[in-house]
Coordinates of C-alpha atoms in Angstrom, one line a residue:
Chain A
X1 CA 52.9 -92.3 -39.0
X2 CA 54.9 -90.0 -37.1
X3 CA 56.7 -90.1 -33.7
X4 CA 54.4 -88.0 -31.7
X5 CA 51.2 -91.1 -32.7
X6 CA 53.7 -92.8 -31.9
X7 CA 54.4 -91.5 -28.2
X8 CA 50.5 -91.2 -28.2
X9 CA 49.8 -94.4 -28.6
X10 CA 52.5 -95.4 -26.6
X11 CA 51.0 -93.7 -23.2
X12 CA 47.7 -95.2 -24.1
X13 CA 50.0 -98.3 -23.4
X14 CA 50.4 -97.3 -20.3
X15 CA 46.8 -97.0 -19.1
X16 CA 46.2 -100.3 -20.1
X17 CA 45.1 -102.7 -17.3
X18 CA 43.3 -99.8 -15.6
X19 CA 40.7 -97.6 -15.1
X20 CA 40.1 -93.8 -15.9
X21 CA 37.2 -92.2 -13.8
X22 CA 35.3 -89.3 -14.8
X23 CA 35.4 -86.6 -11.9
X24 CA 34.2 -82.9 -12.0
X25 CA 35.9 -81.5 -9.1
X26 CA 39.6 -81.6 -7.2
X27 CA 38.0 -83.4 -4.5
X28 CA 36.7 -86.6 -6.8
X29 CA 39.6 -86.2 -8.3
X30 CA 41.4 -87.4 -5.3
X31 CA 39.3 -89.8 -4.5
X32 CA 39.9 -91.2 -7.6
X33 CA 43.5 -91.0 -7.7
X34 CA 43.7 -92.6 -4.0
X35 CA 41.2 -95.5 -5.2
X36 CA 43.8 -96.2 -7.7
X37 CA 42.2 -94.9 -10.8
X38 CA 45.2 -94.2 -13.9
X39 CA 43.5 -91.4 -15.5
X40 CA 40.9 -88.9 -14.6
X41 CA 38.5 -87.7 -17.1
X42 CA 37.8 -83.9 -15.8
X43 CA 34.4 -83.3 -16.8
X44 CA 31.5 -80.2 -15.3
X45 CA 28.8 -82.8 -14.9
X46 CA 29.3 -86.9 -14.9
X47 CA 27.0 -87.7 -18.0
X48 CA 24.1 -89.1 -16.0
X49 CA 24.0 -85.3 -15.0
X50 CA 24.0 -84.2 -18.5
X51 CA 21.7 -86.6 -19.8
X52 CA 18.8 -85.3 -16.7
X53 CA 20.1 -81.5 -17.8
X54 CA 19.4 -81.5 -21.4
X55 CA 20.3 -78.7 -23.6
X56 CA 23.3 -78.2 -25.5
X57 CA 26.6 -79.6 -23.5
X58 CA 30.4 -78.8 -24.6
X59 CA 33.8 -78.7 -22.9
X60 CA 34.0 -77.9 -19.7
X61 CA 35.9 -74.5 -18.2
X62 CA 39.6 -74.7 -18.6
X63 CA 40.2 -73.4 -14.8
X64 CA 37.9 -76.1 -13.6
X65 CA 39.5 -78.7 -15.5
X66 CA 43.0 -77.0 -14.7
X67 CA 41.7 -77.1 -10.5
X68 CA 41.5 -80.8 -11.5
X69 CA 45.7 -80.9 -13.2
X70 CA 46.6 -79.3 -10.2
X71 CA 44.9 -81.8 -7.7
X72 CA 46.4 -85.1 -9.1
X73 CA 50.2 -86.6 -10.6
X74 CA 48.4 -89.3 -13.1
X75 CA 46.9 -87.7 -16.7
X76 CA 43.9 -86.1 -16.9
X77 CA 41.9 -86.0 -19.6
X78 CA 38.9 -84.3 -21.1
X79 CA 36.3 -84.4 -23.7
X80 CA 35.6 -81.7 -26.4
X81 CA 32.2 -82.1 -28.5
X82 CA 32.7 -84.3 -32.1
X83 CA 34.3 -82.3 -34.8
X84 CA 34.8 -79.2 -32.5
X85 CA 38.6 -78.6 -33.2
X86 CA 38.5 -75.6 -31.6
X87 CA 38.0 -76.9 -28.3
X88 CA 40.3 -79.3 -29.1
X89 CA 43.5 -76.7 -29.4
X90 CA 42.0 -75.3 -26.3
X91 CA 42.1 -78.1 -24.7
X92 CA 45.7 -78.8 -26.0
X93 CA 46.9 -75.1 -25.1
X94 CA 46.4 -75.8 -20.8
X95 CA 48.3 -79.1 -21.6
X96 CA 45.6 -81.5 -21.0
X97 CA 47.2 -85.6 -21.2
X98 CA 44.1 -87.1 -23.5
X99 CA 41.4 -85.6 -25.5
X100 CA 38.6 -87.7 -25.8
X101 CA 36.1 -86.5 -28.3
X102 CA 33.3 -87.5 -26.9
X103 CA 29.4 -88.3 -28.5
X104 CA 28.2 -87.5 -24.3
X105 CA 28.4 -84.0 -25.4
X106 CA 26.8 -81.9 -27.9
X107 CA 28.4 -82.8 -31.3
X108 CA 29.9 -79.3 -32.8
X109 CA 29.8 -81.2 -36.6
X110 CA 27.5 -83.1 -38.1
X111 CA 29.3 -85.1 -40.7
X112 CA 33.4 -84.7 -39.9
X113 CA 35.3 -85.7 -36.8
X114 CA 38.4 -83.8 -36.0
X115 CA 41.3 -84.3 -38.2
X116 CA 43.4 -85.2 -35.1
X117 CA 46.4 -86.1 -36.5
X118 CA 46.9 -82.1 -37.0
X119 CA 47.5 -82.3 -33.0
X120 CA 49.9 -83.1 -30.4
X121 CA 48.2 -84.1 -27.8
X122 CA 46.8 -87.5 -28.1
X123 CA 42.7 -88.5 -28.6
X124 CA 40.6 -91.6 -27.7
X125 CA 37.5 -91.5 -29.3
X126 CA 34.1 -93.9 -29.0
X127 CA 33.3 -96.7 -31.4
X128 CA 30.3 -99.1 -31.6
X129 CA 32.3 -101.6 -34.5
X130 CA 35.1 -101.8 -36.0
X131 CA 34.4 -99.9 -38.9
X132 CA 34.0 -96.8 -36.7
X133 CA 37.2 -97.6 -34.9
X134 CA 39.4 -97.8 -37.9
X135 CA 37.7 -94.4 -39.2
X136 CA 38.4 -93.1 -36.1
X137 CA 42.2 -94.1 -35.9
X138 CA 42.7 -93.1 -39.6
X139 CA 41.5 -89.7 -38.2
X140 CA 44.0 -90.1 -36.1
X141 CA 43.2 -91.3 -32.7
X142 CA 45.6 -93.2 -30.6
X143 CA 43.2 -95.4 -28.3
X144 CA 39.7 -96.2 -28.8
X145 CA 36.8 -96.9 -26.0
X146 CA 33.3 -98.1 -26.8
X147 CA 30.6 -96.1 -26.7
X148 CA 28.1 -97.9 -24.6
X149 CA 25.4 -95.4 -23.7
X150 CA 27.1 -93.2 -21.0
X151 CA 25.1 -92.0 -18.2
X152 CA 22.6 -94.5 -17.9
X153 CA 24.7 -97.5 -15.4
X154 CA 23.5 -100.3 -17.8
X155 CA 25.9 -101.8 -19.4
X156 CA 24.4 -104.1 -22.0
X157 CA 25.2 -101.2 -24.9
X158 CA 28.7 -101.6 -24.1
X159 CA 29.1 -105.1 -24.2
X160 CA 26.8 -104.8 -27.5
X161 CA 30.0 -102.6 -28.9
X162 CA 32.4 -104.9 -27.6
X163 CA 31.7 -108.4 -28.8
X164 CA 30.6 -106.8 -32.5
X165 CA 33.9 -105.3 -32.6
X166 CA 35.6 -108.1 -31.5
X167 CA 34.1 -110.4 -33.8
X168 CA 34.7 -108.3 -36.8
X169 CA 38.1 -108.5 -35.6
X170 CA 38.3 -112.3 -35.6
X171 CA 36.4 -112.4 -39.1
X172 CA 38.9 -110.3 -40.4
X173 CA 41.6 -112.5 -39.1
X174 CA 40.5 -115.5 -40.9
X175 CA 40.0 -114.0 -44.4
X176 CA 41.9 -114.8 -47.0
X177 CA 44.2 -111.9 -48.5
X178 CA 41.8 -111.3 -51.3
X179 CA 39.0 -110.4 -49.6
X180 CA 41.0 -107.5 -47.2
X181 CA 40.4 -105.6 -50.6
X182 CA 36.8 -105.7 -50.0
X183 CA 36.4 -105.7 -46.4
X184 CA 38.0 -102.4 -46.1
X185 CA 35.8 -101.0 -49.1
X186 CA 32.8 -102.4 -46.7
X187 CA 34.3 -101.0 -43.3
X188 CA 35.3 -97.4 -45.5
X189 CA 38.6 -97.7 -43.9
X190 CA 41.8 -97.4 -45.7
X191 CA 43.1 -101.3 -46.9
X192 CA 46.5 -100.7 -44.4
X193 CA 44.3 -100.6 -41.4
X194 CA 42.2 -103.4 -42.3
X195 CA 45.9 -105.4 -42.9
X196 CA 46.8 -104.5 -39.3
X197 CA 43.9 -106.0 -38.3
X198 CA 44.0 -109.2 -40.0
X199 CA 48.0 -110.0 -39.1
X200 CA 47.3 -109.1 -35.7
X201 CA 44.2 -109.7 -34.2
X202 CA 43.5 -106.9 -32.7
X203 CA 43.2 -102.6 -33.0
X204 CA 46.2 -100.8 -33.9
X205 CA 45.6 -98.8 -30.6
X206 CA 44.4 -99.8 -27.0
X207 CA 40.7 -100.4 -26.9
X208 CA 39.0 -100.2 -23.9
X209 CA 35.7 -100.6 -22.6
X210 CA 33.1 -97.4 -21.2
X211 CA 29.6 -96.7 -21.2
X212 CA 27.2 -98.5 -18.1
X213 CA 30.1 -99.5 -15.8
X214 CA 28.5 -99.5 -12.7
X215 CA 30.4 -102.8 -10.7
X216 CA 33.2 -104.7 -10.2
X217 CA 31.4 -107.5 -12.1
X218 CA 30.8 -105.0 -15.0
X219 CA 34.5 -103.9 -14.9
X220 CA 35.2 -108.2 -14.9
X221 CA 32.7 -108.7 -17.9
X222 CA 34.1 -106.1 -20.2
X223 CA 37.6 -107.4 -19.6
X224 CA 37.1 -111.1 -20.6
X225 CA 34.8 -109.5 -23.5
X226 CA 38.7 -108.0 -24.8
X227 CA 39.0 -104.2 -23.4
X228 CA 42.2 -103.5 -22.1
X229 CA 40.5 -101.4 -19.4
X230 CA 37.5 -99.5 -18.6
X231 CA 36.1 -96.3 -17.8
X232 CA 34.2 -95.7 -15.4
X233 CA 32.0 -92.4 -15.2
X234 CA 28.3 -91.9 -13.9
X235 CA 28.9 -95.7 -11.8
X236 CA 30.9 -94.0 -9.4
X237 CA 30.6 -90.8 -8.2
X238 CA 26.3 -92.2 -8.2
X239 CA 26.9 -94.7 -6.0
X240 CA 26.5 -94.8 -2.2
X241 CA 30.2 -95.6 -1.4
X242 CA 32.5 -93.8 -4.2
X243 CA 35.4 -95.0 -2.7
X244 CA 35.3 -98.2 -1.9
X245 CA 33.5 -99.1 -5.3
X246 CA 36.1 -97.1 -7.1
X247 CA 38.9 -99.3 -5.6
X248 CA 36.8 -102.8 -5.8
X249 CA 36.4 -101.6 -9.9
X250 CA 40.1 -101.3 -10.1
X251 CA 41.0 -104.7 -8.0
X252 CA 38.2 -106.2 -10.1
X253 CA 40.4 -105.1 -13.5
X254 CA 43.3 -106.7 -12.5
X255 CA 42.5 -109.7 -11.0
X256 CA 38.8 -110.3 -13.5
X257 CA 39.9 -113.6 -13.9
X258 CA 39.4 -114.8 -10.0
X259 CA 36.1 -115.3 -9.4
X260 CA 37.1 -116.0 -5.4
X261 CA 38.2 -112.4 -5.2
X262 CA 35.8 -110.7 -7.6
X263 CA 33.4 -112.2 -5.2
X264 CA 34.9 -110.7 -2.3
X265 CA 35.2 -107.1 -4.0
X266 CA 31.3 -107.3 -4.9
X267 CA 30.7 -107.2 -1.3
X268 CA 29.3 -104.6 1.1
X269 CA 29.7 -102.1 -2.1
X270 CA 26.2 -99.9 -0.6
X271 CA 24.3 -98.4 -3.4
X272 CA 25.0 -99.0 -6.8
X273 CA 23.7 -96.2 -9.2
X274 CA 19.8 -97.1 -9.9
X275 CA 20.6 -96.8 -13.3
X276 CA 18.0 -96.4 -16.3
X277 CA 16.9 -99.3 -18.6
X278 CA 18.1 -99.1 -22.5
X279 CA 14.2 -98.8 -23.5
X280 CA 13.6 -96.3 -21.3
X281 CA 16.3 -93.4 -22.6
X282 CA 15.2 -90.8 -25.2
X283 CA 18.6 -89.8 -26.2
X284 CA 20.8 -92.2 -27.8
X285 CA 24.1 -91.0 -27.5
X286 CA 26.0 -93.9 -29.3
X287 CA 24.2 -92.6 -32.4
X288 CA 26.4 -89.5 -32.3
X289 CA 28.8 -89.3 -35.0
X290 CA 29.6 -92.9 -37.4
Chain B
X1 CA 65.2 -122.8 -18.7
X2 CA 65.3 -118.9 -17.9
X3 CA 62.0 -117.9 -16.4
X4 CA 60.8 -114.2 -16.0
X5 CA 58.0 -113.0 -13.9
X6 CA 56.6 -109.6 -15.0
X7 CA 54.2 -107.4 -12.7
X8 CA 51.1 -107.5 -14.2
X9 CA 48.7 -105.3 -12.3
X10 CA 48.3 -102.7 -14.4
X11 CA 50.5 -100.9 -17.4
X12 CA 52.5 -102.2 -20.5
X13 CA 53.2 -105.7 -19.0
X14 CA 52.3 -107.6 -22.1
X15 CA 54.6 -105.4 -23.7
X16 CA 57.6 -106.9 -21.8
X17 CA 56.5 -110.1 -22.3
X18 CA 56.5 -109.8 -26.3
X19 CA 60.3 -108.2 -25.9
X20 CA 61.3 -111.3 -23.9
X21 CA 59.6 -113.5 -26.1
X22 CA 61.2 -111.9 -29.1
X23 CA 65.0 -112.9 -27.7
X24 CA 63.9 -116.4 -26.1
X25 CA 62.8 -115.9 -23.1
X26 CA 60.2 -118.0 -21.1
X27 CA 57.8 -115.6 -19.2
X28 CA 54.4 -115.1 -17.0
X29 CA 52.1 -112.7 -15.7
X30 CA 52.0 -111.8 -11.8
X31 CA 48.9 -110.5 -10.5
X32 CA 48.3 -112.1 -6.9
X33 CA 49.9 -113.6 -4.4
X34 CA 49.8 -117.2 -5.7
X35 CA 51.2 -116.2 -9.0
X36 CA 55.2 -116.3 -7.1
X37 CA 55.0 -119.3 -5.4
X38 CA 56.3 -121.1 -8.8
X39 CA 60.3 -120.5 -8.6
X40 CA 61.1 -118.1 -11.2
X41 CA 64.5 -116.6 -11.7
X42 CA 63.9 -112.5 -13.0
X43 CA 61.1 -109.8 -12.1
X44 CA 60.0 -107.0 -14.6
X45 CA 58.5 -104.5 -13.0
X46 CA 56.3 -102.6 -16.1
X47 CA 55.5 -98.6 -16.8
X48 CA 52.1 -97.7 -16.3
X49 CA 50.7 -95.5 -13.5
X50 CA 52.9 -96.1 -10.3
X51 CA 50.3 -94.6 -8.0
X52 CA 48.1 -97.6 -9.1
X53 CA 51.1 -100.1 -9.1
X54 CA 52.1 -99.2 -5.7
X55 CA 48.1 -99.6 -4.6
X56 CA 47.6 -102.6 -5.9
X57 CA 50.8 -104.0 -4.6
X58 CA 50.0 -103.6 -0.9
X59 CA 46.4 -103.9 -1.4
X60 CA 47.4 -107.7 -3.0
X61 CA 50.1 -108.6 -0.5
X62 CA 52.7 -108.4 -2.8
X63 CA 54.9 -105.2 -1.6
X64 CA 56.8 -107.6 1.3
X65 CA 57.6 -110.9 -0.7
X66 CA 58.7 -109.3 -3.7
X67 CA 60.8 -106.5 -1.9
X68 CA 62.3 -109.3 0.3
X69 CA 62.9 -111.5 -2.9
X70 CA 64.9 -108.4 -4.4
X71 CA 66.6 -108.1 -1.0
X72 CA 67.8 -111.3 -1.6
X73 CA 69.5 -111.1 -5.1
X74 CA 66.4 -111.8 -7.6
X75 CA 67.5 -109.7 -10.7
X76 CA 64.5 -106.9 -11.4
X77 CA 64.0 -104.8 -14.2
X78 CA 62.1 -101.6 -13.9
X79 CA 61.3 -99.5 -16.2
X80 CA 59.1 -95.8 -15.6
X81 CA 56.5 -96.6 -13.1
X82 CA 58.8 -100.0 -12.4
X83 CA 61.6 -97.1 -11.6
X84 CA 59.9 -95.1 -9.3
X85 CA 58.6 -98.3 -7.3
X86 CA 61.8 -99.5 -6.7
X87 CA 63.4 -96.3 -5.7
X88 CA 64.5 -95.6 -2.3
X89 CA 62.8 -92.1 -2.0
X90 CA 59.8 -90.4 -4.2
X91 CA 60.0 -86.7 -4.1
X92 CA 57.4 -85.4 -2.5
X93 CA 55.6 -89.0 -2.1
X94 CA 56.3 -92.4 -0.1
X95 CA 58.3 -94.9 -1.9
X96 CA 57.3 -98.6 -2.6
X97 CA 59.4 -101.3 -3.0
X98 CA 62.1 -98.9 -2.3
X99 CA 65.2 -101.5 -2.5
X100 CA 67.5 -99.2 -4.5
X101 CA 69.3 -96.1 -3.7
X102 CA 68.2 -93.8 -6.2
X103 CA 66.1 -90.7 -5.7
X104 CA 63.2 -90.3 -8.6
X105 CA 61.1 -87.4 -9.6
X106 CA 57.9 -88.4 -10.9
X107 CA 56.4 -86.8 -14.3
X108 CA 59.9 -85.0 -14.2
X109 CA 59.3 -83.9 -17.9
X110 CA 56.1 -82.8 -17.7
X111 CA 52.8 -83.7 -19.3
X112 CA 51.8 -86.0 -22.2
X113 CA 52.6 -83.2 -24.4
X114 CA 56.6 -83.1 -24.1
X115 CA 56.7 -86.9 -23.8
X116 CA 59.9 -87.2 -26.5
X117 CA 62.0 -90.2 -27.8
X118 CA 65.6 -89.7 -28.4
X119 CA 68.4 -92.4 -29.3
X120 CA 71.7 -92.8 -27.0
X121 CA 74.7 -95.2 -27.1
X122 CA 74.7 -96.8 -23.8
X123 CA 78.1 -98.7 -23.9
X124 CA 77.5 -101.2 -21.3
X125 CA 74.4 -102.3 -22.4
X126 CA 75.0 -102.3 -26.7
X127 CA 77.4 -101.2 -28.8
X128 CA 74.7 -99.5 -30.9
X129 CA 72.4 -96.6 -30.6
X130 CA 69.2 -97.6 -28.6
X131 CA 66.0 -96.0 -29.1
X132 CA 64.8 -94.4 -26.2
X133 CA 60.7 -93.8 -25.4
X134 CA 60.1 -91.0 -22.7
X135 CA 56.2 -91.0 -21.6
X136 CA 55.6 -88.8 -18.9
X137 CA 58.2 -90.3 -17.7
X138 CA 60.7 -89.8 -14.3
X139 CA 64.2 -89.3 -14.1
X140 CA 66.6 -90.2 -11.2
X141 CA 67.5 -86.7 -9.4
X142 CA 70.2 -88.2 -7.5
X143 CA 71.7 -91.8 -7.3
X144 CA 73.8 -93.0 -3.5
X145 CA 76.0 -95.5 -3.1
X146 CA 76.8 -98.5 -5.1
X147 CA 74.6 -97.1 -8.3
X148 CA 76.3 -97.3 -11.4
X149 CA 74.8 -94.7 -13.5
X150 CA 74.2 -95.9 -17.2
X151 CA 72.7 -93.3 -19.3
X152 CA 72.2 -89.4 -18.8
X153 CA 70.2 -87.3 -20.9
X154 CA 71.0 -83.6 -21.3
X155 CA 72.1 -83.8 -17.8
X156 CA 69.6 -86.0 -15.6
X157 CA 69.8 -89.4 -14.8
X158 CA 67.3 -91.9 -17.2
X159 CA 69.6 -95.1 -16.5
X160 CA 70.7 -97.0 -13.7
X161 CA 72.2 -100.4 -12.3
X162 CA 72.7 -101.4 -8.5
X163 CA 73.6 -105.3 -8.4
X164 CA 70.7 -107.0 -9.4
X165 CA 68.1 -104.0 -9.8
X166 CA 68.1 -102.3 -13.5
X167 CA 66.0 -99.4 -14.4
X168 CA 65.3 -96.8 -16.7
X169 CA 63.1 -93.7 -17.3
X170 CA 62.8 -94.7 -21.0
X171 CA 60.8 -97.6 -22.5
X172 CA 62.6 -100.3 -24.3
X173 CA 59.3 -102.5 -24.1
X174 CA 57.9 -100.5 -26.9
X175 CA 60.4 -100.3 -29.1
X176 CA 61.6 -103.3 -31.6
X177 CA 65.0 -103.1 -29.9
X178 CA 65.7 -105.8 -27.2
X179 CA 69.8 -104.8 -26.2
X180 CA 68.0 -104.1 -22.6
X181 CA 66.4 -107.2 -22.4
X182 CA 69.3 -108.9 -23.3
X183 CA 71.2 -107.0 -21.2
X184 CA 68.6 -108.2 -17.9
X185 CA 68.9 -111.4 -19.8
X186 CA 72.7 -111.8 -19.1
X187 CA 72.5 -110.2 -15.8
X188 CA 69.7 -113.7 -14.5
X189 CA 72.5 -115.8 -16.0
X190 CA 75.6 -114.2 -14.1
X191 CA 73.6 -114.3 -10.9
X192 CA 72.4 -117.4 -11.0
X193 CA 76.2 -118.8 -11.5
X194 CA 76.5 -117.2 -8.2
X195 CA 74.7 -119.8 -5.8
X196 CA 74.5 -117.0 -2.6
X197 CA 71.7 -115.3 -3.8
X198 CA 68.3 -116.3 -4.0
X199 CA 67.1 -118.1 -1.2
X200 CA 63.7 -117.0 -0.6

């Protein structure tokens, strides 16, 4: 493909090993940034906020989200509804680092994505298997999250998204060459992609985990499940302590392998977000665009 | 047996680890404390966010030991966010390890949108052209004393040597070319020939 996927990709690269925290104003924004977060997701409301709201909910307002560019050096990024390119080149035109077209808002198209490869600014979009990953990427974006169900602080959808992609991966690694033929007929993803995937082991792009983060043992879980990172949106800005829990969730990334220290970080945290139950949700937001 | 330990608290570390592996080079991850009591003979210090790097570093105990190792003669390789944390002075921020004399501006080039890759012939590091990956990336507004600059680009600073600490703006990690990794490869071997250094 061409150099700018290429550079896109290559400063998803860069996030890996970290966490990007949804914020919706300067202030967060700092907090974030001071906690240690390596992206900011500028967004009006956190989706938990969205989710109680209701209605229709699209991009945010370019001058809030530009307060946010101006209040912090790492990238910021923000989401524009599924298929709505328009929002996309506005989102593009103030320079944003990341689109993410995101399922928590509205979708703008019922039946096609954006074709993001028309763009220069890099996407990451949300994917319950690997079938919808590899779509995704064909389409042209250059890092992928789960979808979990944002908004609620239960994290069982993303793990749910995790291990099925992750062991479609490995199934795909251990077929034979003949069957890639048919696998990628199954997955409706072009037969290169599904190659990538069975020399490699793994996405052509990062993949990291979101949806339900709400503690450093989440953060820990979803990185021994195979993300190379996690967002974090509703879990902190809910909570009783922002701060501190923003900064144990990005220890807790690093280090998910020590158990001593992840112990350590869960401590004294205050209030976690109360969170709502999978069965208790009316809106399923993973369902948003295949 | 060459051993290299590359920062790995946040950022392309496995990256590095693939390049060294790719020319022969024995490597692991550093993410505590713990991880550099083993005796190890290089550092690589990754891109990624520096804000985060530089967090972590101090909030790990990690800043002192490694900046007194590089004090010391241990040969470190930074590259983007592994630039800016080894630079004396930040504009406009506080440095980290700070061991070199180099001042950096951060997200010189502006946002994701005019990251750019370019190729250059950087003479003392290969005879061919070498790919060059700029992500957001820094360059080095001014370089003091004892710096031998490498490489400019349309006239700012994006490569850089002082003794045993080697940086660049630019990513080599990501690219299938490995003439810097050699390059940090052969500057290990020199140093360790010279018995003064590395007494930590």
């Amino acid at each position: 493909m061409s150099t700018q996927f290429e550079l896109n990709k290559n400063l998803a690269q860069m996030l890996k090993g970290g966490v990007i925290m949804d914020v919706t104003t300067p202030e967060q924004a700092r907090i974030a940034e001071e906690a240690g977060a390596c992206a900011v997701m500028a967004l009006e409301r956190i989706p938990a906020d969205i989710r109680a709201a209701g209605g229709v909910s699209r991009m945010s307002d370019p001058k809030m989200i530009k307060g946010i560019q101006e209040a912090v050096s790492i990238p910021v990024m923000a989401k524009c509804r599924i298929g709505h390119f328009a929002e996309a080149r506005i989102l593009q035109a103030i320079k944003i680092d990341y689109i993410d077209e995101s399922e928590v808002l509205s979708p703008a198209d019922d039946k096609y994505h954006i074709n993001k490869r028309d763009f220069k600014v890099p996407f990451v979009c949300g994917a319950k298997d690997l079938g919808e990953a590899l779509r995704r990427i064909n389409e042209g974006a250059a890092m992928i999250r789960t979808k979990g169900e944002p908004g609620t602080g239960d994290v069982v959808q993303a793990v749910r998204h995790m291990r099925m992609m992750m062991s479609e991966i490995r199934r795909i690694q251990n077929m034979s060459e003949d069957e890639l033929y048919e696998a990628a007929k199954q997955l409706q993803v072009p037969y290169n992609l599904v190659e990538y995937v069975h020399v490699n082991g793994k996405l052509p792009v990062v993949n990291f985990a979101a949806g339900g983060v709400a503690t450093p043992a989440d953060a820990a879980l979803m990185m021994h499940l195979g993300a190379e990172g996690v967002f974090v949106g509703s879990g902190i800005f809910k909570s009783g302590n922002p701060a501190k829990r923003a900064a144990a969730i990005v220890q807790a990334v690093t280090n998910f392998e020590d158990d001593n220290l992840l112990a350590e970080l869960s401590e004294d945290l205050g209030e976690a977000m109360v969170g709502i139950n999978e069965n208790e949700i009316a809106l399923l937001m993973a369902e948003r665009g295949k | 047996m060459m051993k290299v330990g590359i920062l790995a608290l946040q950022g392309a570390f496995a990256e590095h680890k693939q390049s060294l592996c790719s020319i022969g080079v024995d490597s692991f991850e550093i993410r505590q404390k713990k991880d550099i009591e083993q005796p190890f003979d290089g550092l690589i210090i990754p891109g990624g966010e520096s804000t985060v790097i530089g967090k972590l570093l101090r909030k790990l105990d990690l800043l002192e030991p490694l900046k007194s190792m590089i004090e010391n003669g241990m040969p470190v390789f930074g590259t983007c966010a592994g630039l800016i944390i080894l630079a004396k002075n930040v504009e406009g921020e506080e440095s980290h390890i700070g061991t070199m004399n180099i001042t950096v501006k951060r997200n010189a080039y502006g946002k994701q949108i005019d990251s750019f890759s370019d190729t250059a012939v950087i003479e003392k590091v290969s005879p061919n052209p070498v790919p060059l990956v700029f992500i957001r990336a820094p360059w080095i507004e001014s370089a003091g004393d004892g710096v031998e600059i490498l490489c400019e680009l349309n006239g700012h600073i994006v490569a850089a040597r002082q003794e045993n600490m080697l940086v660049t703006s630019f990513h080599p990690e990501l690219t299938k070319d490995t003439a810097f990794h050699k390059y940090f490869a052969d500057i290990i071997k020199n140093s360790s020939e010279t018995p003064a250094v590395r007494a930590v």
